[in-house]
Amino acid sequence: MNIIMRKTIEQLQKQTAQYAIEHITGKGMHTGIAWFSDSFNELCEAMGANEFDSEDIGFELDDLVENLKKAPWVADIAGKPADQCTTEDIDRIVNDFICEYWLMQPEEVTTKDVADVLKVADPISKRHLIGQKVAIDCIHALNDAELHRLDGILRDLEKNPDYGKSKGLCR
């Protein structure tokens, strides 16, 4: 990584932390979620962490993220190395998650559907690691309740690059 790119990433890290703090505290010039979301996505892009394009996911991303919150066991399966993922794991994702929340029949579920769910649910994704870095950068400025709120927002941003945009929120 060259010096110019490193400086840009460092600047984006500081900016993202600042926007996160302003959003959580409601104090500052950049309190809207869109500022924080855009900066986080820009940082992820600069660090090469965008592992999927939200346009390529076969599910409505907001719905998928909300349903993943109801089924945290999916993240456990998504975090397994591919060679340790069993057919029982895949069957559980198909039957107990996709068919349950999207009212599909098992024969209608494609391998792409399963792959999309696993991509978004991955607990060790690069976007998640960047989210953890942002949270660490904000520790000094936020109290416990604010850090807890930030953690929830970061989890949504990590899984959904469009978080905040679909809610009609703007800068």
Short mmCIF file of N, CA and C in Angstrom, two decimals:
data_model
loop_
_atom_site.label_atom_id
_atom_site.label_comp_id
_atom_site.label_asym_id
_atom_site.label_seq_id
_atom_site.Cartn_x
_atom_site.Cartn_y
_atom_site.Cartn_z
N MET A 1 0.85 -1.16 0.00
CA MET A 1 0.00 0.00 0.00
C MET A 1 0.91 1.24 0.00
N ASN A 2 0.65 2.15 -0.90
CA ASN A 2 1.52 3.32 -0.98
C ASN A 2 1.18 4.34 0.11
N ILE A 3 2.05 5.32 0.27
CA ILE A 3 1.90 6.32 1.34
C ILE A 3 0.63 7.15 1.16
N ILE A 4 0.30 7.51 -0.08
CA ILE A 4 -0.90 8.32 -0.34
C ILE A 4 -2.15 7.54 0.06
N MET A 5 -2.23 6.27 -0.31
CA MET A 5 -3.39 5.45 0.02
C MET A 5 -3.48 5.25 1.53
N ARG A 6 -2.35 5.03 2.21
CA ARG A 6 -2.35 4.84 3.66
C ARG A 6 -2.88 6.09 4.34
N LYS A 7 -2.44 7.26 3.86
CA LYS A 7 -2.90 8.51 4.44
C LYS A 7 -4.41 8.66 4.23
N THR A 8 -4.88 8.32 3.07
CA THR A 8 -6.31 8.40 2.78
C THR A 8 -7.09 7.47 3.71
N ILE A 9 -6.61 6.26 3.91
CA ILE A 9 -7.29 5.32 4.79
C ILE A 9 -7.27 5.84 6.22
N GLU A 10 -6.14 6.38 6.66
CA GLU A 10 -6.07 6.95 8.01
C GLU A 10 -7.06 8.11 8.16
N GLN A 11 -7.16 8.95 7.13
CA GLN A 11 -8.11 10.06 7.18
C GLN A 11 -9.54 9.54 7.21
N LEU A 12 -9.82 8.51 6.40
CA LEU A 12 -11.17 7.92 6.39
C LEU A 12 -11.50 7.27 7.73
N GLN A 13 -10.52 6.64 8.36
CA GLN A 13 -10.75 6.03 9.68
C GLN A 13 -11.13 7.10 10.70
N LYS A 14 -10.38 8.21 10.71
CA LYS A 14 -10.68 9.30 11.64
C LYS A 14 -12.04 9.91 11.34
N GLN A 15 -12.32 10.14 10.06
CA GLN A 15 -13.60 10.72 9.66
C GLN A 15 -14.75 9.81 10.06
N THR A 16 -14.62 8.51 9.81
CA THR A 16 -15.69 7.57 10.13
C THR A 16 -15.94 7.53 11.63
N ALA A 17 -14.88 7.50 12.41
CA ALA A 17 -15.04 7.52 13.88
C ALA A 17 -15.72 8.81 14.32
N GLN A 18 -15.32 9.93 13.74
CA GLN A 18 -15.92 11.22 14.10
C GLN A 18 -17.41 11.24 13.75
N TYR A 19 -17.76 10.77 12.55
CA TYR A 19 -19.17 10.75 12.15
C TYR A 19 -19.97 9.78 13.03
N ALA A 20 -19.35 8.68 13.43
CA ALA A 20 -20.01 7.73 14.32
C ALA A 20 -20.32 8.40 15.65
N ILE A 21 -19.34 9.07 16.20
CA ILE A 21 -19.51 9.76 17.48
C ILE A 21 -20.60 10.82 17.37
N GLU A 22 -20.56 11.62 16.30
CA GLU A 22 -21.56 12.67 16.12
C GLU A 22 -22.95 12.08 15.96
N HIS A 23 -23.04 10.96 15.23
CA HIS A 23 -24.35 10.34 15.03
C HIS A 23 -24.90 9.80 16.35
N ILE A 24 -24.07 9.13 17.10
CA ILE A 24 -24.51 8.52 18.35
C ILE A 24 -24.86 9.58 19.40
N THR A 25 -24.05 10.62 19.51
CA THR A 25 -24.29 11.64 20.54
C THR A 25 -25.31 12.69 20.10
N GLY A 26 -25.52 12.81 18.78
CA GLY A 26 -26.42 13.83 18.27
C GLY A 26 -25.81 15.22 18.31
N LYS A 27 -24.50 15.29 18.50
CA LYS A 27 -23.80 16.57 18.58
C LYS A 27 -22.78 16.68 17.46
N GLY A 28 -22.83 17.78 16.74
CA GLY A 28 -21.89 18.00 15.65
C GLY A 28 -22.61 18.30 14.36
N MET A 29 -21.84 18.44 13.31
CA MET A 29 -22.40 18.81 12.01
C MET A 29 -22.82 17.60 11.18
N HIS A 30 -22.46 16.40 11.61
CA HIS A 30 -22.71 15.20 10.81
C HIS A 30 -23.47 14.16 11.63
N THR A 31 -24.65 14.52 12.11
CA THR A 31 -25.39 13.65 13.02
C THR A 31 -26.26 12.61 12.31
N GLY A 32 -26.55 12.81 11.04
CA GLY A 32 -27.41 11.88 10.32
C GLY A 32 -26.71 10.56 10.03
N ILE A 33 -27.50 9.50 9.97
CA ILE A 33 -26.95 8.17 9.68
C ILE A 33 -26.29 8.13 8.31
N ALA A 34 -26.76 8.92 7.36
CA ALA A 34 -26.20 8.89 6.00
C ALA A 34 -24.73 9.30 6.00
N TRP A 35 -24.36 10.27 6.83
CA TRP A 35 -22.95 10.68 6.90
C TRP A 35 -22.10 9.49 7.36
N PHE A 36 -22.54 8.87 8.45
CA PHE A 36 -21.82 7.74 9.03
C PHE A 36 -21.79 6.57 8.05
N SER A 37 -22.92 6.24 7.48
CA SER A 37 -23.02 5.13 6.53
C SER A 37 -22.11 5.34 5.32
N ASP A 38 -22.19 6.53 4.72
CA ASP A 38 -21.36 6.81 3.55
C ASP A 38 -19.88 6.73 3.88
N SER A 39 -19.49 7.27 5.02
CA SER A 39 -18.08 7.25 5.41
C SER A 39 -17.61 5.82 5.69
N PHE A 40 -18.45 5.04 6.38
CA PHE A 40 -18.10 3.64 6.66
C PHE A 40 -17.95 2.86 5.36
N ASN A 41 -18.88 3.04 4.42
CA ASN A 41 -18.79 2.34 3.14
C ASN A 41 -17.57 2.77 2.34
N GLU A 42 -17.24 4.06 2.40
CA GLU A 42 -16.05 4.57 1.71
C GLU A 42 -14.78 3.95 2.32
N LEU A 43 -14.75 3.85 3.63
CA LEU A 43 -13.61 3.22 4.31
C LEU A 43 -13.50 1.75 3.92
N CYS A 44 -14.61 1.05 3.91
CA CYS A 44 -14.60 -0.37 3.51
C CYS A 44 -14.11 -0.52 2.07
N GLU A 45 -14.56 0.36 1.20
CA GLU A 45 -14.12 0.32 -0.20
C GLU A 45 -12.62 0.56 -0.31
N ALA A 46 -12.12 1.57 0.40
CA ALA A 46 -10.69 1.90 0.36
C ALA A 46 -9.84 0.75 0.90
N MET A 47 -10.38 0.00 1.87
CA MET A 47 -9.64 -1.10 2.46
C MET A 47 -9.91 -2.43 1.78
N GLY A 48 -10.68 -2.41 0.69
CA GLY A 48 -10.95 -3.62 -0.08
C GLY A 48 -11.82 -4.62 0.66
N ALA A 49 -12.74 -4.13 1.47
CA ALA A 49 -13.52 -5.02 2.32
C ALA A 49 -14.93 -5.31 1.80
N ASN A 50 -15.28 -4.76 0.67
CA ASN A 50 -16.62 -5.02 0.15
C ASN A 50 -16.64 -6.37 -0.53
N GLU A 51 -17.10 -7.37 0.22
CA GLU A 51 -17.08 -8.75 -0.26
C GLU A 51 -18.28 -9.10 -1.13
N PHE A 52 -19.28 -8.26 -1.09
CA PHE A 52 -20.46 -8.49 -1.93
C PHE A 52 -21.08 -7.17 -2.31
N ASP A 53 -21.75 -7.18 -3.43
CA ASP A 53 -22.48 -6.01 -3.90
C ASP A 53 -23.94 -6.22 -3.52
N SER A 54 -24.50 -5.29 -2.79
CA SER A 54 -25.88 -5.45 -2.31
C SER A 54 -26.87 -5.66 -3.46
N GLU A 55 -26.51 -5.17 -4.64
CA GLU A 55 -27.39 -5.35 -5.81
C GLU A 55 -27.40 -6.81 -6.28
N ASP A 56 -26.34 -7.56 -5.95
CA ASP A 56 -26.24 -8.95 -6.39
C ASP A 56 -26.90 -9.93 -5.43
N ILE A 57 -27.30 -9.47 -4.27
CA ILE A 57 -27.94 -10.34 -3.29
C ILE A 57 -29.39 -10.56 -3.71
N GLY A 58 -29.82 -11.80 -3.73
CA GLY A 58 -31.15 -12.15 -4.23
C GLY A 58 -32.30 -11.87 -3.27
N PHE A 59 -32.00 -11.33 -2.10
CA PHE A 59 -33.01 -11.01 -1.10
C PHE A 59 -33.00 -9.51 -0.88
N GLU A 60 -34.10 -8.97 -0.41
CA GLU A 60 -34.12 -7.58 0.04
C GLU A 60 -33.20 -7.52 1.24
N LEU A 61 -32.13 -6.72 1.14
CA LEU A 61 -31.08 -6.73 2.15
C LEU A 61 -31.59 -6.35 3.54
N ASP A 62 -32.46 -5.35 3.63
CA ASP A 62 -33.01 -4.97 4.94
C ASP A 62 -33.74 -6.14 5.59
N ASP A 63 -34.53 -6.87 4.80
CA ASP A 63 -35.27 -8.03 5.32
C ASP A 63 -34.30 -9.13 5.75
N LEU A 64 -33.29 -9.37 4.94
CA LEU A 64 -32.32 -10.42 5.26
C LEU A 64 -31.60 -10.10 6.57
N VAL A 65 -31.16 -8.87 6.74
CA VAL A 65 -30.46 -8.47 7.97
C VAL A 65 -31.39 -8.61 9.18
N GLU A 66 -32.63 -8.17 9.06
CA GLU A 66 -33.58 -8.29 10.17
C GLU A 66 -33.82 -9.76 10.52
N ASN A 67 -33.97 -10.61 9.52
CA ASN A 67 -34.21 -12.03 9.78
C ASN A 67 -32.97 -12.71 10.37
N LEU A 68 -31.79 -12.27 9.97
CA LEU A 68 -30.56 -12.82 10.55
C LEU A 68 -30.47 -12.49 12.05
N LYS A 69 -31.02 -11.35 12.45
CA LYS A 69 -31.05 -11.01 13.88
C LYS A 69 -31.93 -11.99 14.65
N LYS A 70 -32.96 -12.52 14.01
CA LYS A 70 -33.86 -13.47 14.65
C LYS A 70 -33.28 -14.88 14.68
N ALA A 71 -32.28 -15.13 13.86
CA ALA A 71 -31.68 -16.46 13.76
C ALA A 71 -30.15 -16.36 13.83
N PRO A 72 -29.63 -16.02 15.01
CA PRO A 72 -28.17 -15.84 15.13
C PRO A 72 -27.36 -17.10 14.85
N TRP A 73 -27.98 -18.25 14.88
CA TRP A 73 -27.28 -19.50 14.57
C TRP A 73 -26.77 -19.53 13.13
N VAL A 74 -27.38 -18.75 12.24
CA VAL A 74 -26.93 -18.71 10.84
C VAL A 74 -25.50 -18.18 10.77
N ALA A 75 -25.17 -17.19 11.61
CA ALA A 75 -23.81 -16.64 11.63
C ALA A 75 -22.80 -17.69 12.07
N ASP A 76 -23.20 -18.59 12.96
CA ASP A 76 -22.30 -19.66 13.38
C ASP A 76 -21.94 -20.56 12.19
N ILE A 77 -22.93 -20.87 11.39
CA ILE A 77 -22.68 -21.69 10.20
C ILE A 77 -21.86 -20.90 9.18
N ALA A 78 -22.20 -19.63 8.99
CA ALA A 78 -21.48 -18.79 8.00
C ALA A 78 -20.02 -18.61 8.38
N GLY A 79 -19.72 -18.66 9.68
CA GLY A 79 -18.34 -18.48 10.13
C GLY A 79 -17.47 -19.70 10.01
N LYS A 80 -18.07 -20.84 9.67
CA LYS A 80 -17.29 -22.07 9.52
C LYS A 80 -16.49 -22.04 8.23
N PRO A 81 -15.29 -22.61 8.23
CA PRO A 81 -14.58 -22.79 6.96
C PRO A 81 -15.42 -23.67 6.03
N ALA A 82 -15.32 -23.45 4.74
CA ALA A 82 -16.15 -24.16 3.77
C ALA A 82 -16.02 -25.68 3.91
N ASP A 83 -14.83 -26.17 4.21
CA ASP A 83 -14.65 -27.62 4.30
C ASP A 83 -15.27 -28.21 5.58
N GLN A 84 -15.72 -27.36 6.49
CA GLN A 84 -16.36 -27.85 7.72
C GLN A 84 -17.87 -27.65 7.72
N CYS A 85 -18.37 -27.03 6.67
CA CYS A 85 -19.81 -26.81 6.55
C CYS A 85 -20.44 -28.12 6.05
N THR A 86 -21.38 -28.67 6.82
CA THR A 86 -21.96 -29.97 6.50
C THR A 86 -23.25 -29.82 5.70
N THR A 87 -23.71 -30.94 5.15
CA THR A 87 -24.99 -30.90 4.44
C THR A 87 -26.12 -30.60 5.41
N GLU A 88 -25.96 -31.01 6.68
CA GLU A 88 -26.97 -30.69 7.69
C GLU A 88 -27.04 -29.17 7.90
N ASP A 89 -25.87 -28.51 7.88
CA ASP A 89 -25.84 -27.05 8.01
C ASP A 89 -26.60 -26.39 6.87
N ILE A 90 -26.33 -26.85 5.66
CA ILE A 90 -27.00 -26.28 4.48
C ILE A 90 -28.50 -26.55 4.54
N ASP A 91 -28.87 -27.77 4.90
CA ASP A 91 -30.29 -28.10 5.03
C ASP A 91 -30.97 -27.21 6.06
N ARG A 92 -30.27 -26.93 7.15
CA ARG A 92 -30.86 -26.08 8.19
C ARG A 92 -31.06 -24.66 7.68
N ILE A 93 -30.09 -24.15 6.92
CA ILE A 93 -30.24 -22.81 6.34
C ILE A 93 -31.42 -22.78 5.37
N VAL A 94 -31.54 -23.82 4.54
CA VAL A 94 -32.64 -23.88 3.59
C VAL A 94 -33.98 -23.99 4.31
N ASN A 95 -34.11 -25.00 5.16
CA ASN A 95 -35.41 -25.30 5.77
C ASN A 95 -35.79 -24.38 6.93
N ASP A 96 -34.83 -24.11 7.81
CA ASP A 96 -35.15 -23.37 9.03
C ASP A 96 -34.94 -21.87 8.90
N PHE A 97 -34.31 -21.45 7.82
CA PHE A 97 -34.12 -20.00 7.65
C PHE A 97 -34.80 -19.50 6.38
N ILE A 98 -34.32 -19.91 5.22
CA ILE A 98 -34.87 -19.37 3.97
C ILE A 98 -36.35 -19.74 3.81
N CYS A 99 -36.68 -21.02 3.95
CA CYS A 99 -38.08 -21.42 3.78
C CYS A 99 -38.97 -20.83 4.88
N GLU A 100 -38.42 -20.69 6.06
CA GLU A 100 -39.18 -20.14 7.19
C GLU A 100 -39.53 -18.67 6.98
N TYR A 101 -38.55 -17.87 6.57
CA TYR A 101 -38.76 -16.42 6.50
C TYR A 101 -39.22 -15.93 5.13
N TRP A 102 -39.02 -16.71 4.09
CA TRP A 102 -39.44 -16.27 2.76
C TRP A 102 -40.55 -17.15 2.18
N LEU A 103 -41.07 -18.05 3.00
CA LEU A 103 -42.19 -18.90 2.60
C LEU A 103 -41.95 -19.58 1.26
N MET A 104 -40.76 -20.11 1.11
CA MET A 104 -40.39 -20.86 -0.09
C MET A 104 -40.42 -22.35 0.22
N GLN A 105 -40.52 -23.14 -0.81
CA GLN A 105 -40.38 -24.58 -0.68
C GLN A 105 -38.90 -24.93 -0.86
N PRO A 106 -38.41 -25.96 -0.18
CA PRO A 106 -36.99 -26.31 -0.30
C PRO A 106 -36.51 -26.48 -1.74
N GLU A 107 -37.34 -27.02 -2.59
CA GLU A 107 -36.93 -27.23 -3.99
C GLU A 107 -36.81 -25.92 -4.77
N GLU A 108 -37.36 -24.84 -4.25
CA GLU A 108 -37.26 -23.52 -4.89
C GLU A 108 -35.97 -22.79 -4.52
N VAL A 109 -35.32 -23.22 -3.46
CA VAL A 109 -34.12 -22.55 -2.97
C VAL A 109 -32.92 -22.97 -3.81
N THR A 110 -32.16 -21.98 -4.28
CA THR A 110 -31.00 -22.26 -5.11
C THR A 110 -29.71 -22.18 -4.29
N THR A 111 -28.63 -22.67 -4.87
CA THR A 111 -27.34 -22.57 -4.19
C THR A 111 -26.94 -21.11 -4.05
N LYS A 112 -27.35 -20.25 -5.00
CA LYS A 112 -27.07 -18.82 -4.89
C LYS A 112 -27.79 -18.23 -3.69
N ASP A 113 -29.02 -18.66 -3.44
CA ASP A 113 -29.76 -18.17 -2.27
C ASP A 113 -28.98 -18.48 -0.99
N VAL A 114 -28.51 -19.72 -0.88
CA VAL A 114 -27.74 -20.13 0.31
C VAL A 114 -26.45 -19.32 0.39
N ALA A 115 -25.76 -19.17 -0.73
CA ALA A 115 -24.50 -18.41 -0.75
C ALA A 115 -24.74 -16.96 -0.35
N ASP A 116 -25.83 -16.36 -0.82
CA ASP A 116 -26.15 -14.98 -0.46
C ASP A 116 -26.36 -14.84 1.05
N VAL A 117 -27.10 -15.76 1.64
CA VAL A 117 -27.33 -15.73 3.08
C VAL A 117 -26.01 -15.85 3.83
N LEU A 118 -25.16 -16.78 3.40
CA LEU A 118 -23.88 -16.99 4.08
C LEU A 118 -22.97 -15.76 3.95
N LYS A 119 -22.96 -15.12 2.79
CA LYS A 119 -22.13 -13.92 2.59
C LYS A 119 -22.52 -12.81 3.57
N VAL A 120 -23.80 -12.57 3.69
CA VAL A 120 -24.29 -11.49 4.53
C VAL A 120 -24.14 -11.84 6.02
N ALA A 121 -24.31 -13.10 6.35
CA ALA A 121 -24.28 -13.53 7.76
C ALA A 121 -22.87 -13.72 8.31
N ASP A 122 -21.87 -13.73 7.46
CA ASP A 122 -20.50 -14.06 7.88
C ASP A 122 -20.02 -13.16 9.03
N PRO A 123 -19.79 -13.74 10.22
CA PRO A 123 -19.39 -12.94 11.37
C PRO A 123 -17.94 -12.49 11.34
N ILE A 124 -17.16 -13.04 10.44
CA ILE A 124 -15.75 -12.64 10.37
C ILE A 124 -15.43 -11.97 9.03
N SER A 125 -16.44 -11.32 8.48
CA SER A 125 -16.23 -10.62 7.21
C SER A 125 -15.28 -9.44 7.42
N LYS A 126 -14.71 -9.01 6.35
CA LYS A 126 -13.79 -7.85 6.42
C LYS A 126 -14.53 -6.60 6.88
N ARG A 127 -15.79 -6.43 6.46
CA ARG A 127 -16.58 -5.27 6.90
C ARG A 127 -16.77 -5.31 8.42
N HIS A 128 -16.94 -6.50 8.97
CA HIS A 128 -17.10 -6.62 10.42
C HIS A 128 -15.81 -6.22 11.14
N LEU A 129 -14.69 -6.64 10.62
CA LEU A 129 -13.41 -6.28 11.24
C LEU A 129 -13.20 -4.77 11.21
N ILE A 130 -13.59 -4.12 10.12
CA ILE A 130 -13.48 -2.66 10.04
C ILE A 130 -14.45 -2.02 11.04
N GLY A 131 -15.65 -2.59 11.16
CA GLY A 131 -16.60 -2.09 12.14
C GLY A 131 -16.05 -2.15 13.56
N GLN A 132 -15.35 -3.23 13.87
CA GLN A 132 -14.74 -3.35 15.20
C GLN A 132 -13.68 -2.27 15.40
N LYS A 133 -12.92 -1.98 14.36
CA LYS A 133 -11.90 -0.93 14.44
C LYS A 133 -12.55 0.43 14.70
N VAL A 134 -13.65 0.70 14.02
CA VAL A 134 -14.36 1.97 14.23
C VAL A 134 -14.84 2.06 15.68
N ALA A 135 -15.41 0.98 16.19
CA ALA A 135 -15.88 0.97 17.57
C ALA A 135 -14.74 1.25 18.54
N ILE A 136 -13.60 0.64 18.30
CA ILE A 136 -12.43 0.87 19.16
C ILE A 136 -12.01 2.33 19.10
N ASP A 137 -12.05 2.91 17.91
CA ASP A 137 -11.67 4.32 17.75
C ASP A 137 -12.63 5.27 18.47
N CYS A 138 -13.84 4.79 18.77
CA CYS A 138 -14.85 5.64 19.41
C CYS A 138 -14.94 5.46 20.92
N ILE A 139 -14.24 4.49 21.46
CA ILE A 139 -14.36 4.16 22.89
C ILE A 139 -14.13 5.38 23.78
N HIS A 140 -13.14 6.18 23.46
CA HIS A 140 -12.78 7.32 24.31
C HIS A 140 -13.88 8.37 24.41
N ALA A 141 -14.75 8.44 23.42
CA ALA A 141 -15.72 9.54 23.35
C ALA A 141 -17.14 9.15 23.74
N LEU A 142 -17.39 7.85 23.94
CA LEU A 142 -18.76 7.40 24.18
C LEU A 142 -18.87 6.65 25.50
N ASN A 143 -20.04 6.75 26.13
CA ASN A 143 -20.28 5.98 27.35
C ASN A 143 -20.76 4.57 26.98
N ASP A 144 -21.00 3.74 27.98
CA ASP A 144 -21.37 2.34 27.72
C ASP A 144 -22.66 2.22 26.89
N ALA A 145 -23.67 2.99 27.23
CA ALA A 145 -24.93 2.92 26.50
C ALA A 145 -24.75 3.36 25.04
N GLU A 146 -23.96 4.40 24.84
CA GLU A 146 -23.70 4.89 23.48
C GLU A 146 -22.88 3.87 22.69
N LEU A 147 -21.92 3.23 23.35
CA LEU A 147 -21.13 2.19 22.66
C LEU A 147 -22.02 1.00 22.28
N HIS A 148 -22.95 0.65 23.14
CA HIS A 148 -23.88 -0.44 22.83
C HIS A 148 -24.73 -0.08 21.61
N ARG A 149 -25.21 1.14 21.57
CA ARG A 149 -26.00 1.62 20.41
C ARG A 149 -25.15 1.62 19.14
N LEU A 150 -23.91 2.09 19.26
CA LEU A 150 -23.00 2.10 18.11
C LEU A 150 -22.77 0.68 17.61
N ASP A 151 -22.60 -0.27 18.51
CA ASP A 151 -22.37 -1.65 18.12
C ASP A 151 -23.53 -2.18 17.28
N GLY A 152 -24.76 -1.88 17.68
CA GLY A 152 -25.92 -2.32 16.91
C GLY A 152 -25.97 -1.70 15.52
N ILE A 153 -25.67 -0.41 15.44
CA ILE A 153 -25.68 0.27 14.14
C ILE A 153 -24.56 -0.27 13.26
N LEU A 154 -23.39 -0.50 13.84
CA LEU A 154 -22.27 -1.05 13.06
C LEU A 154 -22.63 -2.44 12.51
N ARG A 155 -23.28 -3.27 13.31
CA ARG A 155 -23.68 -4.60 12.82
C ARG A 155 -24.60 -4.47 11.61
N ASP A 156 -25.50 -3.50 11.65
CA ASP A 156 -26.38 -3.28 10.50
C ASP A 156 -25.60 -2.77 9.30
N LEU A 157 -24.68 -1.84 9.50
CA LEU A 157 -23.86 -1.30 8.41
C LEU A 157 -22.94 -2.36 7.81
N GLU A 158 -22.42 -3.23 8.65
CA GLU A 158 -21.52 -4.29 8.16
C GLU A 158 -22.24 -5.22 7.20
N LYS A 159 -23.48 -5.52 7.50
CA LYS A 159 -24.24 -6.47 6.69
C LYS A 159 -25.00 -5.81 5.55
N ASN A 160 -25.27 -4.52 5.69
CA ASN A 160 -26.09 -3.84 4.69
C ASN A 160 -25.49 -2.48 4.34
N PRO A 161 -24.74 -2.43 3.24
CA PRO A 161 -24.13 -1.15 2.82
C PRO A 161 -25.16 -0.05 2.56
N ASP A 162 -26.40 -0.42 2.34
CA ASP A 162 -27.45 0.57 2.07
C ASP A 162 -28.21 0.97 3.33
N TYR A 163 -27.76 0.52 4.49
CA TYR A 163 -28.45 0.82 5.75
C TYR A 163 -28.60 2.33 5.90
N GLY A 164 -29.80 2.75 6.25
CA GLY A 164 -30.09 4.17 6.44
C GLY A 164 -30.64 4.83 5.20
N LYS A 165 -30.31 4.33 4.03
CA LYS A 165 -30.81 4.93 2.79
C LYS A 165 -32.25 4.52 2.53
N SER A 166 -32.58 3.29 2.82
CA SER A 166 -33.94 2.82 2.54
C SER A 166 -34.96 3.38 3.52
N LYS A 167 -34.49 3.90 4.62
CA LYS A 167 -35.40 4.48 5.60
C LYS A 167 -35.76 5.93 5.24
N GLY A 168 -35.25 6.41 4.13
CA GLY A 168 -35.57 7.77 3.70
C GLY A 168 -34.80 8.82 4.48
N LEU A 169 -33.78 8.40 5.18
CA LEU A 169 -32.99 9.35 5.95
C LEU A 169 -31.92 9.97 5.07
N CYS A 170 -31.65 11.21 5.29
CA CYS A 170 -30.63 11.87 4.49
C CYS A 170 -29.76 12.72 5.37
N ARG A 171 -28.78 13.31 4.77
CA ARG A 171 -27.82 14.13 5.52
C ARG A 171 -28.45 15.37 6.04
#
